[in-house]
């Protein structure tokens, strides 16, 4: 079996570290793993397959001889390093939003549009975390009928802001318990005992950048250029799993029972749908896993037999970021969808 | 000015205690205040206007001579005591859901349908907390045009489960911080660092009883018998304020600017709508107040010029329960809408 030289760009962040764990867990055929980060972290050690690897400073020269670069850095850094990665001949699987909507860059959720990955020109984009989780949840239904419209409200974990988001929630939990003052640094205001209806910055239309991703990326992933999504993204004091409440309208009528069966049969998806038995996904129950859990499937009371409502949860760091990127690498290594 | 003998039925609960505070704060013309509770609490003292009042055990004989009974007890207790209250000649302003949909019982949000209060036959029902907050938020828009459809997703505080819900969140915050095991008692599972997509029990259509209140009570309060609402109710680890993300479709077209002005001018409502300036309602900022805060008003991307999306927050114990009940008492005392 062919083995690959894999660089993780941004290896010290929450997503970068998770990428290394997932490569190891899934036995991705790694020949050499190269953890890259800023100069500040260079020389520090990271464990991979029981070995201590030294972090190297990311520079334009870092990518020579690499086959795959998994990116877990900011849009700015992704844009900065993309030309050097492309010049090196490696494929850049990028978790930033810098390239997601570019026409020559596939945007891939392997359970939904794996064939797109092979159309790349050196860059494959990893979608937004809430979008990935929602797409996987809707993957089974989409095989039965196109989705025309969605109203999506998110309950997003602090891990979406990286390790510093997790640390901020932990610090504030302690401060509130001990009666100490809470100082927000990462989030716009206190996140413990609060929810914040802003993720990302404002677009011209009054939505946030994060909210527009659900429509823009959803269109590209599902090949539904007319899909319309009204999204509200809300940060909640949860560590790792995002939850999304979705009301959706399908092109053809669909029964609740057919939707349930489709969800249960969809790849990467688990049906957890028994309200009376208190069996539905929650962030805590779905953390530290790669699967997306779906429950509360019911007839939307507005749209007749074209409408459904559902609730889904998935780990933001794993399936919402690191695992999806490694799955894209697996797809490319396998060479077929 | 006429003064009233007022009983608070369920005076030891979170809502009952808040009712007494609100009566005092708003200078409701109370001649005598009678705190009623179960035998267990009888004889304990509660402060009102600087006086210590003894709690009496609630019995069928408790209501003689009362003008108003504010109810903050379970549906079962409300049904049990309603005949005795009606026989006594007092008006029963009931916060339970036992009578809300009965045709001969007005269901009143004073900012929305004050005139309905005067159609009572001894009982006026106080609506569901999330419904009250959403109705106040939509009050201004409703004056411009009827609302046909809504998708509502809630982010509901633990106070909705009463004092025991608040205590459970406090206990779990401490346990998580100290690394102790968390034992859920009030909620179906751990609420700290989690969200729970179930409030109430299951109806035949897969919705919870809590979710159906937004449509059923919304229809009655807004006099819109055809209103259709697809609601998802979610418990979040927040102490007192409920938040609701609403996407709504109006009968006539409405501009975002007109909606903003209508919200700003609506009674009981505060417009807090500057995303770029990080100015939007959060549960923490809106707790311990009687006003409902509305922000994130924007064009719904699905429904063209008939569609809006918005975000609102309000204190569940106050405007969602106690204050609304006292406002109904004020309406009845004033004798006009």
XYZ file of C-alpha atoms in Angstrom:
674
model
C 0.000 0.000 0.000
C 1.207 3.464 -0.856
C 2.210 5.577 2.115
C 1.992 9.342 2.309
C 4.019 12.169 3.704
C 1.501 14.269 5.603
C 2.035 17.738 7.040
C -0.358 19.205 9.605
C -0.263 22.977 9.251
C -1.348 24.432 12.597
C -0.489 21.334 14.606
C -0.766 22.986 18.021
C -4.406 24.103 17.746
C -7.445 22.083 18.817
C -8.209 21.002 15.230
C -4.552 20.341 14.302
C -4.027 18.117 17.327
C -7.269 16.313 16.612
C -6.144 15.752 13.004
C -3.053 13.952 14.276
C -5.144 11.794 16.613
C -7.609 10.938 13.845
C -4.825 10.023 11.383
C -3.539 7.630 14.032
C -6.946 6.213 15.045
C -7.997 5.567 11.464
C -4.610 4.074 10.522
C -4.140 6.494 7.672
C -1.076 5.226 5.747
C 1.348 7.898 6.946
C 5.005 7.508 5.925
C 6.161 10.677 7.597
C 4.127 13.083 9.705
C 5.336 16.679 9.837
C 3.756 18.946 12.458
C 4.033 22.595 11.424
C 3.202 25.657 13.502
C 4.381 29.192 14.149
C 7.971 29.940 15.230
C 6.699 30.213 18.809
C 5.960 26.470 18.957
C 8.928 25.247 16.909
C 10.966 22.612 18.721
C 8.144 21.514 21.012
C 7.218 17.846 20.866
C 3.951 16.217 19.834
C 3.148 12.501 20.135
C 2.189 10.502 17.064
C 1.944 6.681 17.058
C 3.973 6.585 20.262
C 6.785 8.687 18.824
C 7.670 12.244 19.854
C 7.767 14.494 16.815
C 9.351 17.936 16.846
C 7.195 20.787 15.649
C 8.812 22.723 12.813
C 8.168 26.350 11.961
C 5.909 26.627 8.910
C 7.650 28.394 6.033
C 7.239 28.317 2.265
C 9.990 25.694 2.186
C 8.212 23.333 4.610
C 6.149 21.447 2.042
C 8.853 19.918 -0.180
C 8.295 16.172 -0.463
C 4.855 16.287 1.170
C 1.917 14.466 -0.449
C -0.858 15.900 1.698
C -1.078 19.051 3.812
C -3.922 19.180 6.332
C -4.589 22.843 7.116
C -5.895 24.002 10.493
C -4.941 27.674 10.386
C -6.657 31.029 9.839
C -7.872 32.230 6.452
C -4.897 34.568 6.267
C -2.354 31.820 6.932
C -4.129 29.442 4.544
C -3.957 32.043 1.772
C -0.355 32.798 2.626
C 0.844 29.188 2.360
C -1.444 27.889 -0.421
C 0.856 28.872 -3.330
C 3.873 27.178 -1.745
C 1.829 24.046 -1.017
C 0.545 23.942 -4.596
C 4.071 24.490 -5.947
C 5.300 21.560 -3.871
C 2.817 19.264 -5.575
C 1.059 18.331 -2.332
C -2.735 18.409 -2.026
C -3.882 21.030 0.471
C -6.930 19.908 2.460
C -7.811 23.199 4.074
C -10.096 23.724 7.044
C -10.201 27.515 6.689
C -12.975 29.277 4.781
C -10.509 31.027 2.434
C -11.094 28.814 -0.614
C -14.421 27.123 0.064
C -16.481 29.019 -2.489
C -13.817 29.207 -5.219
C -15.029 27.481 -8.367
C -11.849 25.474 -8.889
C -11.826 24.204 -5.293
C -14.040 21.251 -4.331
C -15.880 21.569 -1.014
C -16.368 18.062 0.275
C -18.290 16.118 2.882
C -17.284 12.543 2.021
C -20.710 11.124 2.970
C -22.431 13.593 0.602
C -20.332 14.561 -2.427
C -17.191 12.349 -2.417
C -16.859 12.449 -6.230
C -16.232 16.211 -6.090
C -12.920 15.658 -4.292
C -11.301 14.351 -7.479
C -11.926 17.596 -9.369
C -9.308 19.422 -7.329
C -6.420 21.542 -8.597
C -4.266 21.180 -5.522
C -6.772 22.420 -2.937
C -9.779 20.659 -1.403
C -11.752 22.708 1.101
C -13.174 21.318 4.342
C -16.589 22.914 5.009
C -17.791 24.915 7.983
C -18.377 22.771 11.078
C -22.140 23.392 11.514
C -22.600 22.919 7.781
C -20.794 19.548 7.782
C -22.914 18.268 10.674
C -26.148 19.476 9.064
C -25.212 18.016 5.671
C -24.489 14.588 7.162
C -27.808 14.740 9.045
C -29.663 15.570 5.812
C -27.700 13.172 3.587
C -30.287 10.383 3.693
C -33.244 12.696 3.071
C -31.413 14.318 0.142
C -31.179 10.927 -1.571
C -34.978 10.762 -1.564
C -35.706 14.313 -2.712
C -34.013 17.652 -3.188
C -34.147 20.147 -0.330
C -35.491 23.551 -1.386
C -35.509 25.576 1.843
C -34.241 25.366 5.387
C -34.545 27.371 8.566
C -31.578 26.425 10.751
C -30.867 27.565 14.312
C -27.576 26.481 15.803
C -26.419 25.805 19.357
C -22.653 25.954 18.808
C -19.942 24.744 21.161
C -17.042 26.936 22.295
C -14.559 24.608 20.556
C -15.573 26.371 17.352
C -13.332 29.187 18.579
C -10.449 26.734 19.012
C -8.562 25.725 22.147
C -8.850 29.273 23.474
C -12.651 28.985 23.325
C -12.554 25.789 25.382
C -10.163 27.382 27.882
C -12.385 30.462 28.180
C -15.433 28.347 29.056
C -13.413 26.303 31.577
C -12.033 29.464 33.186
C -15.450 31.094 33.377
C -17.044 27.949 34.856
C -14.491 28.097 37.649
C -14.837 31.845 38.132
C -18.635 31.715 38.379
C -18.512 28.798 40.824
C -15.964 30.573 43.043
C -17.817 33.888 42.804
C -14.912 35.572 41.007
C -15.416 38.205 38.292
C -15.669 36.930 34.723
C -13.535 38.590 32.059
C -14.442 37.718 28.466
C -11.476 37.547 26.094
C -12.411 35.231 23.229
C -16.184 35.717 23.063
C -17.941 39.100 22.892
C -19.401 38.630 26.386
C -19.636 36.072 29.206
C -20.478 32.628 27.817
C -21.111 30.740 31.090
C -24.824 30.897 31.973
C -25.382 32.792 28.717
C -25.898 32.311 24.989
C -24.555 34.728 22.347
C -26.381 35.306 19.048
C -23.262 36.237 17.115
C -20.651 34.003 15.496
C -18.490 35.688 12.891
C -18.798 39.242 11.629
C -21.682 41.093 9.992
C -22.499 40.781 6.272
C -24.375 43.442 4.314
C -27.661 41.589 4.682
C -27.626 41.547 8.499
C -26.558 37.894 8.715
C -23.195 36.887 10.132
C -20.476 35.320 7.981
C -21.084 32.082 9.917
C -24.820 32.146 9.169
C -24.287 32.611 5.419
C -22.030 29.547 5.270
C -24.980 27.217 5.812
C -26.621 28.469 2.609
C -23.535 29.126 0.486
C -21.632 25.984 1.398
C -24.813 23.893 1.551
C -25.602 24.845 -2.063
C -22.170 23.751 -3.238
C -21.977 20.509 -1.231
C -25.489 19.306 -2.105
C -25.339 20.616 -5.701
C -28.455 22.652 -5.031
C -27.659 26.136 -6.364
C -31.167 27.385 -5.551
C -31.197 26.211 -1.921
C -32.402 28.965 0.399
C -31.411 28.926 4.058
C -32.390 31.290 6.866
C -29.824 30.622 9.567
C -29.288 31.926 13.103
C -25.961 30.962 14.688
C -25.759 31.044 18.465
C -22.844 30.232 20.764
C -23.831 28.173 23.813
C -21.797 27.141 26.885
C -21.036 23.641 25.585
C -17.515 22.259 25.070
C -17.356 20.314 21.790
C -20.564 19.269 20.046
C -22.649 21.564 17.879
C -26.423 21.105 17.744
C -28.671 22.340 14.948
C -32.472 22.602 14.856
C -33.562 22.351 11.215
C -36.936 22.935 9.571
C -36.734 21.940 5.927
C -38.956 21.904 2.867
C -38.355 19.223 0.242
C -39.156 19.331 -3.479
C -41.218 16.112 -3.348
C -43.457 15.067 -0.484
C -41.766 12.914 2.137
C -43.219 10.997 5.059
C -41.754 11.190 8.555
C -41.285 7.421 8.498
C -39.377 7.524 5.193
C -37.209 10.323 6.546
C -36.446 8.293 9.679
C -35.464 5.260 7.625
C -33.320 7.390 5.330
C -31.504 8.939 8.297
C -30.963 5.522 9.880
C -29.454 4.206 6.623
C -27.329 7.265 5.815
C -23.544 6.957 6.099
C -22.030 8.676 9.132
C -25.444 9.120 10.714
C -27.162 7.620 13.752
C -30.914 7.845 14.299
C -31.647 8.589 17.973
C -35.308 9.374 17.899
C -37.549 8.351 20.765
C -38.782 11.420 22.600
C -40.946 9.468 25.000
C -37.963 7.299 25.958
C -35.852 10.464 26.398
C -33.708 9.293 23.527
C -32.479 12.204 21.428
C -29.044 13.616 20.665
C -27.403 16.009 23.113
C -23.987 17.658 22.819
C -22.577 15.709 25.785
C -23.671 12.334 24.431
C -22.247 12.995 20.973
C -18.833 14.426 21.904
C -15.559 12.647 21.115
C -17.157 10.675 18.308
C -17.132 10.910 14.522
C -20.816 10.251 13.932
C -23.664 12.715 13.559
C -26.746 11.949 15.641
C -30.249 12.877 14.474
C -33.521 12.888 16.389
C -36.790 14.765 16.958
C -37.804 14.033 13.341
C -41.378 15.236 12.871
C -43.747 16.807 10.392
C -43.160 20.543 10.073
C -46.501 22.140 11.008
C -46.182 24.818 8.308
C -45.290 23.125 5.045
C -47.611 20.109 4.903
C -46.214 16.877 3.458
C -43.127 18.638 2.066
C -41.935 19.812 5.480
C -39.900 18.208 8.233
C -38.276 19.359 11.446
C -35.328 17.621 13.084
C -32.490 18.058 15.571
C -28.895 16.938 15.056
C -25.643 16.958 17.048
C -22.048 16.220 16.155
C -18.578 16.797 17.550
C -17.308 20.072 16.132
C -13.593 19.309 16.461
C -13.914 15.807 14.988
C -16.569 15.433 12.281
C -16.991 19.215 12.067
C -13.296 19.655 11.237
C -10.473 17.126 11.758
C -12.204 13.857 10.889
C -13.840 15.279 7.768
C -10.419 16.482 6.557
C -8.830 13.065 7.183
C -11.764 11.389 5.413
C -11.047 13.604 2.389
C -7.420 12.437 2.511
C -8.652 8.829 2.642
C -10.853 9.460 -0.399
C -7.936 10.856 -2.371
C -5.686 7.988 -1.245
C -8.337 5.446 -2.271
C -8.703 7.188 -5.618
C -12.445 6.645 -5.896
C -15.650 7.779 -4.248
C -58.108 54.312 45.206
C -59.623 50.902 45.707
C -57.345 48.405 47.435
C -57.410 44.660 46.909
C -57.020 41.555 48.975
C -54.546 39.458 47.021
C -53.632 35.820 47.616
C -50.539 34.268 46.074
C -51.189 30.556 45.645
C -47.799 28.834 45.591
C -45.969 31.639 47.386
C -42.813 29.632 48.076
C -41.913 28.819 44.466
C -39.704 30.922 42.189
C -42.711 32.450 40.407
C -44.780 32.935 43.571
C -41.953 34.759 45.329
C -41.380 36.876 42.242
C -45.101 37.740 42.156
C -44.839 39.160 45.675
C -41.753 41.197 44.717
C -43.437 42.538 41.589
C -46.619 43.491 43.473
C -44.398 45.484 45.819
C -42.180 47.036 43.125
C -45.129 48.131 41.005
C -47.045 49.453 44.014
C -50.061 47.354 43.264
C -52.808 48.603 45.618
C -52.742 45.636 48.005
C -54.901 45.879 51.100
C -53.977 42.456 52.430
C -51.489 40.003 50.965
C -52.060 36.320 51.761
C -49.242 33.907 50.899
C -50.593 30.386 50.418
C -48.612 27.182 50.011
C -48.690 23.529 50.962
C -48.962 22.402 54.595
C -45.197 21.823 54.589
C -44.501 25.562 54.326
C -47.339 26.799 56.551
C -46.140 29.055 59.353
C -42.932 30.097 57.592
C -42.454 33.816 57.056
C -42.185 35.789 53.830
C -41.349 39.490 53.574
C -43.748 41.889 51.876
C -43.376 45.682 52.064
C -41.057 45.263 55.015
C -43.523 43.141 56.949
C -43.126 39.452 57.760
C -46.192 37.540 56.595
C -46.976 34.003 57.723
C -47.587 31.467 54.989
C -50.927 29.744 55.351
C -51.811 26.300 54.090
C -53.905 26.531 50.925
C -57.344 24.973 51.411
C -60.723 25.485 49.770
C -61.527 27.900 52.604
C -58.467 30.097 52.014
C -60.009 32.398 49.416
C -62.893 33.947 51.378
C -62.666 37.726 51.149
C -59.971 37.699 48.456
C -60.355 39.892 45.378
C -57.505 38.435 43.321
C -55.699 35.107 43.493
C -52.375 34.913 41.639
C -51.710 31.250 40.895
C -48.182 29.828 40.653
C -48.902 26.148 41.141
C -49.094 22.995 39.002
C -51.936 22.273 36.602
C -53.314 19.735 39.063
C -53.343 22.212 41.964
C -54.787 24.958 39.753
C -57.653 22.673 38.714
C -58.133 21.555 42.298
C -58.502 25.075 43.717
C -60.214 26.850 40.792
C -63.812 26.022 41.860
C -63.210 27.284 45.407
C -61.602 30.475 44.080
C -64.507 31.063 41.696
C -67.009 30.397 44.474
C -65.251 32.987 46.646
C -65.835 35.636 43.986
C -62.123 36.334 43.527
C -60.557 36.506 40.068
C -58.032 33.709 39.545
C -55.030 34.843 37.462
C -53.469 31.470 36.822
C -49.939 30.797 35.602
C -50.531 27.091 34.983
C -51.511 25.752 31.574
C -54.673 24.089 32.901
C -57.156 26.667 31.588
C -55.260 28.507 28.860
C -57.080 27.057 25.882
C -60.572 26.983 27.462
C -62.946 29.121 25.455
C -64.395 30.916 28.458
C -60.937 31.792 29.823
C -59.057 34.789 28.391
C -55.337 34.233 27.745
C -53.692 37.619 28.101
C -50.444 39.410 27.372
C -51.322 42.975 28.416
C -49.155 44.512 25.676
C -50.972 42.462 23.012
C -54.585 41.683 23.870
C -55.495 43.634 27.030
C -59.176 43.921 26.060
C -59.562 40.129 26.296
C -58.962 40.237 30.053
C -62.394 41.763 30.649
C -64.196 38.787 29.084
C -63.341 36.566 32.027
C -65.683 34.384 34.075
C -63.515 34.248 37.174
C -60.327 32.930 35.545
C -57.729 34.734 33.430
C -54.855 32.577 32.188
C -51.232 33.717 32.089
C -49.570 32.308 28.936
C -46.520 30.088 28.593
C -43.258 31.917 29.304
C -41.606 31.545 25.860
C -44.915 32.450 24.246
C -45.268 35.664 26.304
C -41.736 36.778 25.412
C -42.224 35.997 21.716
C -45.620 37.744 21.621
C -44.212 40.922 23.168
C -41.318 40.827 20.666
C -43.775 40.491 17.766
C -46.338 42.972 19.121
C -45.140 45.898 17.039
C -44.901 43.913 13.804
C -48.370 42.479 14.360
C -49.809 45.996 14.381
C -48.478 46.463 10.843
C -49.589 43.132 9.408
C -50.880 39.738 10.466
C -48.347 36.963 11.029
C -49.128 33.806 9.046
C -46.269 31.451 9.878
C -43.370 31.170 12.286
C -40.437 28.869 12.835
C -39.338 29.353 16.449
C -36.335 27.776 18.170
C -35.994 28.433 21.866
C -33.004 28.638 24.204
C -34.816 28.261 27.532
C -33.436 28.990 30.991
C -33.531 26.488 33.840
C -35.826 28.785 35.843
C -38.614 27.447 33.629
C -38.450 24.362 35.840
C -38.844 26.535 38.946
C -36.492 27.051 41.878
C -35.422 23.403 41.655
C -34.233 23.987 38.080
C -32.092 26.933 39.205
C -30.700 24.904 42.095
C -29.887 21.993 39.780
C -27.864 24.225 37.447
C -26.042 25.821 40.408
C -25.248 22.409 41.894
C -24.018 21.038 38.571
C -21.853 24.105 37.907
C -20.121 23.477 41.225
C -19.840 19.720 40.654
C -18.301 20.134 37.188
C -15.823 22.731 38.442
C -14.766 20.545 41.354
C -14.595 17.434 39.185
C -17.386 15.745 41.124
C -19.959 13.449 39.473
C -23.121 15.119 38.174
C -26.469 13.597 39.105
C -29.458 14.928 37.157
C -32.684 15.115 39.172
C -34.875 17.792 37.602
C -33.786 17.621 33.950
C -33.596 14.415 31.872
C -29.792 14.614 31.737
C -26.876 16.859 32.732
C -27.616 20.496 31.855
C -24.194 22.066 32.546
C -22.125 22.101 29.342
C -25.107 20.619 27.537
C -28.399 21.532 25.863
C -31.510 19.330 25.988
C -34.019 19.256 23.115
C -36.964 18.300 25.277
C -39.198 20.480 27.420
C -42.514 18.921 28.390
C -43.863 15.566 27.298
C -44.550 14.131 23.854
C -47.717 14.916 21.890
C -49.125 12.618 19.197
C -47.499 14.666 16.430
C -43.947 14.301 17.750
C -43.829 17.804 19.219
C -43.588 18.402 22.948
C -46.399 19.969 24.951
C -44.135 23.022 25.384
C -43.568 23.337 21.622
C -47.279 23.234 20.827
C -47.967 26.120 23.225
C -46.258 28.587 20.890
C -48.800 27.822 18.151
C -51.894 27.162 20.259
C -51.448 30.038 22.688
C -50.049 32.330 19.980
C -53.238 31.845 17.942
C -55.430 32.788 20.885
C -53.379 35.777 22.083
C -52.895 37.327 18.634
C -56.421 36.411 17.440
C -54.881 34.557 14.499
C -56.679 31.195 14.439
C -54.822 30.118 11.285
C -51.318 30.904 12.602
C -48.940 28.012 11.937
C -45.841 27.579 14.102
C -43.071 25.006 13.860
C -41.363 25.182 17.245
C -38.345 23.455 18.765
C -37.915 23.993 22.517
C -34.460 23.479 23.953
C -33.228 23.817 27.545
C -29.876 25.600 27.844
C -27.630 26.145 30.900
C -28.833 29.695 31.558
C -30.408 30.859 34.836
C -33.394 33.129 34.108
C -33.846 34.585 30.633
C -35.337 32.707 27.709
C -34.131 33.462 24.166
C -36.083 32.711 21.013
C -34.887 32.756 17.380
C -37.907 33.479 15.193
C -38.337 33.333 11.419
C -41.735 34.705 10.489
C -43.840 35.235 7.388
C -46.284 38.134 7.368
C -49.522 38.498 5.380
C -48.435 41.825 3.841
C -44.907 42.726 2.792
C -42.873 44.453 5.482
C -39.480 46.142 5.321
C -36.728 45.469 7.834
C -36.660 49.171 8.664
C -40.415 49.283 9.335
C -40.090 46.184 11.510
C -37.268 47.813 13.502
C -39.287 50.965 14.068
C -42.340 48.932 15.068
C -40.302 46.945 17.602
C -38.750 50.120 19.006
C -42.207 51.666 19.480
C -43.923 48.556 20.862
C -44.938 48.532 24.533
C -42.747 46.391 26.776
C -40.130 46.032 24.044
C -36.581 47.332 23.617
C -34.803 47.330 20.266
C -31.165 46.250 20.715
C -30.045 45.754 17.165
C -26.509 46.633 16.145
C -24.613 43.469 15.275
C -21.478 45.301 14.258
C -21.421 47.118 17.605
C -22.011 43.801 19.393
C -25.322 45.096 20.555
C -27.936 42.340 20.692
C -29.919 40.783 23.505
C -28.378 38.017 25.603
C -29.952 36.155 28.518
C -27.517 37.645 31.039
C -28.148 41.230 29.928
C -31.910 40.832 30.057
C -32.324 39.058 33.392
C -34.053 40.644 36.392
C -35.977 43.018 34.168
C -39.547 43.211 32.913
C -38.790 44.212 29.331
C -38.353 42.019 26.272
C -35.284 42.787 24.163
C -35.252 42.272 20.400
C -32.350 42.294 17.961
C -30.841 40.615 14.891
C -33.825 41.820 12.807
C -33.137 40.926 9.172
C -34.772 39.822 5.972
C -35.557 36.111 6.004
C -33.664 34.709 3.009
C -36.497 32.320 2.110
C -39.725 34.276 2.041
C -38.842 37.462 0.152
C -40.421 40.704 1.329
C -42.907 38.888 3.579
C -40.216 37.256 5.693
C -38.209 38.393 8.707
C -35.838 36.785 11.167
C -35.182 38.097 14.669
C -33.853 37.186 18.114
C -35.494 38.067 21.429
C -34.733 37.583 25.127
C -36.748 38.145 28.268
C -36.670 37.161 31.919
C -38.671 33.956 32.288
C -39.587 34.407 35.957
C -40.579 38.070 35.544
C -42.173 38.909 32.195
C -42.519 35.224 31.322
C -44.592 34.601 34.453
C -44.875 36.847 37.537
C -44.864 40.314 35.976
C -47.324 39.367 33.251
C -49.714 38.042 35.928
C -49.420 41.240 38.000
C -49.949 43.312 34.835
C -53.191 41.406 34.265
C -54.210 42.264 37.828
C -53.409 45.925 37.106
C -55.543 45.809 33.963
C -58.499 44.411 35.889
C -57.993 46.953 38.674
C -57.842 49.784 36.115
C -60.984 48.455 34.459
C -59.906 49.310 30.933
C -57.365 48.228 28.320
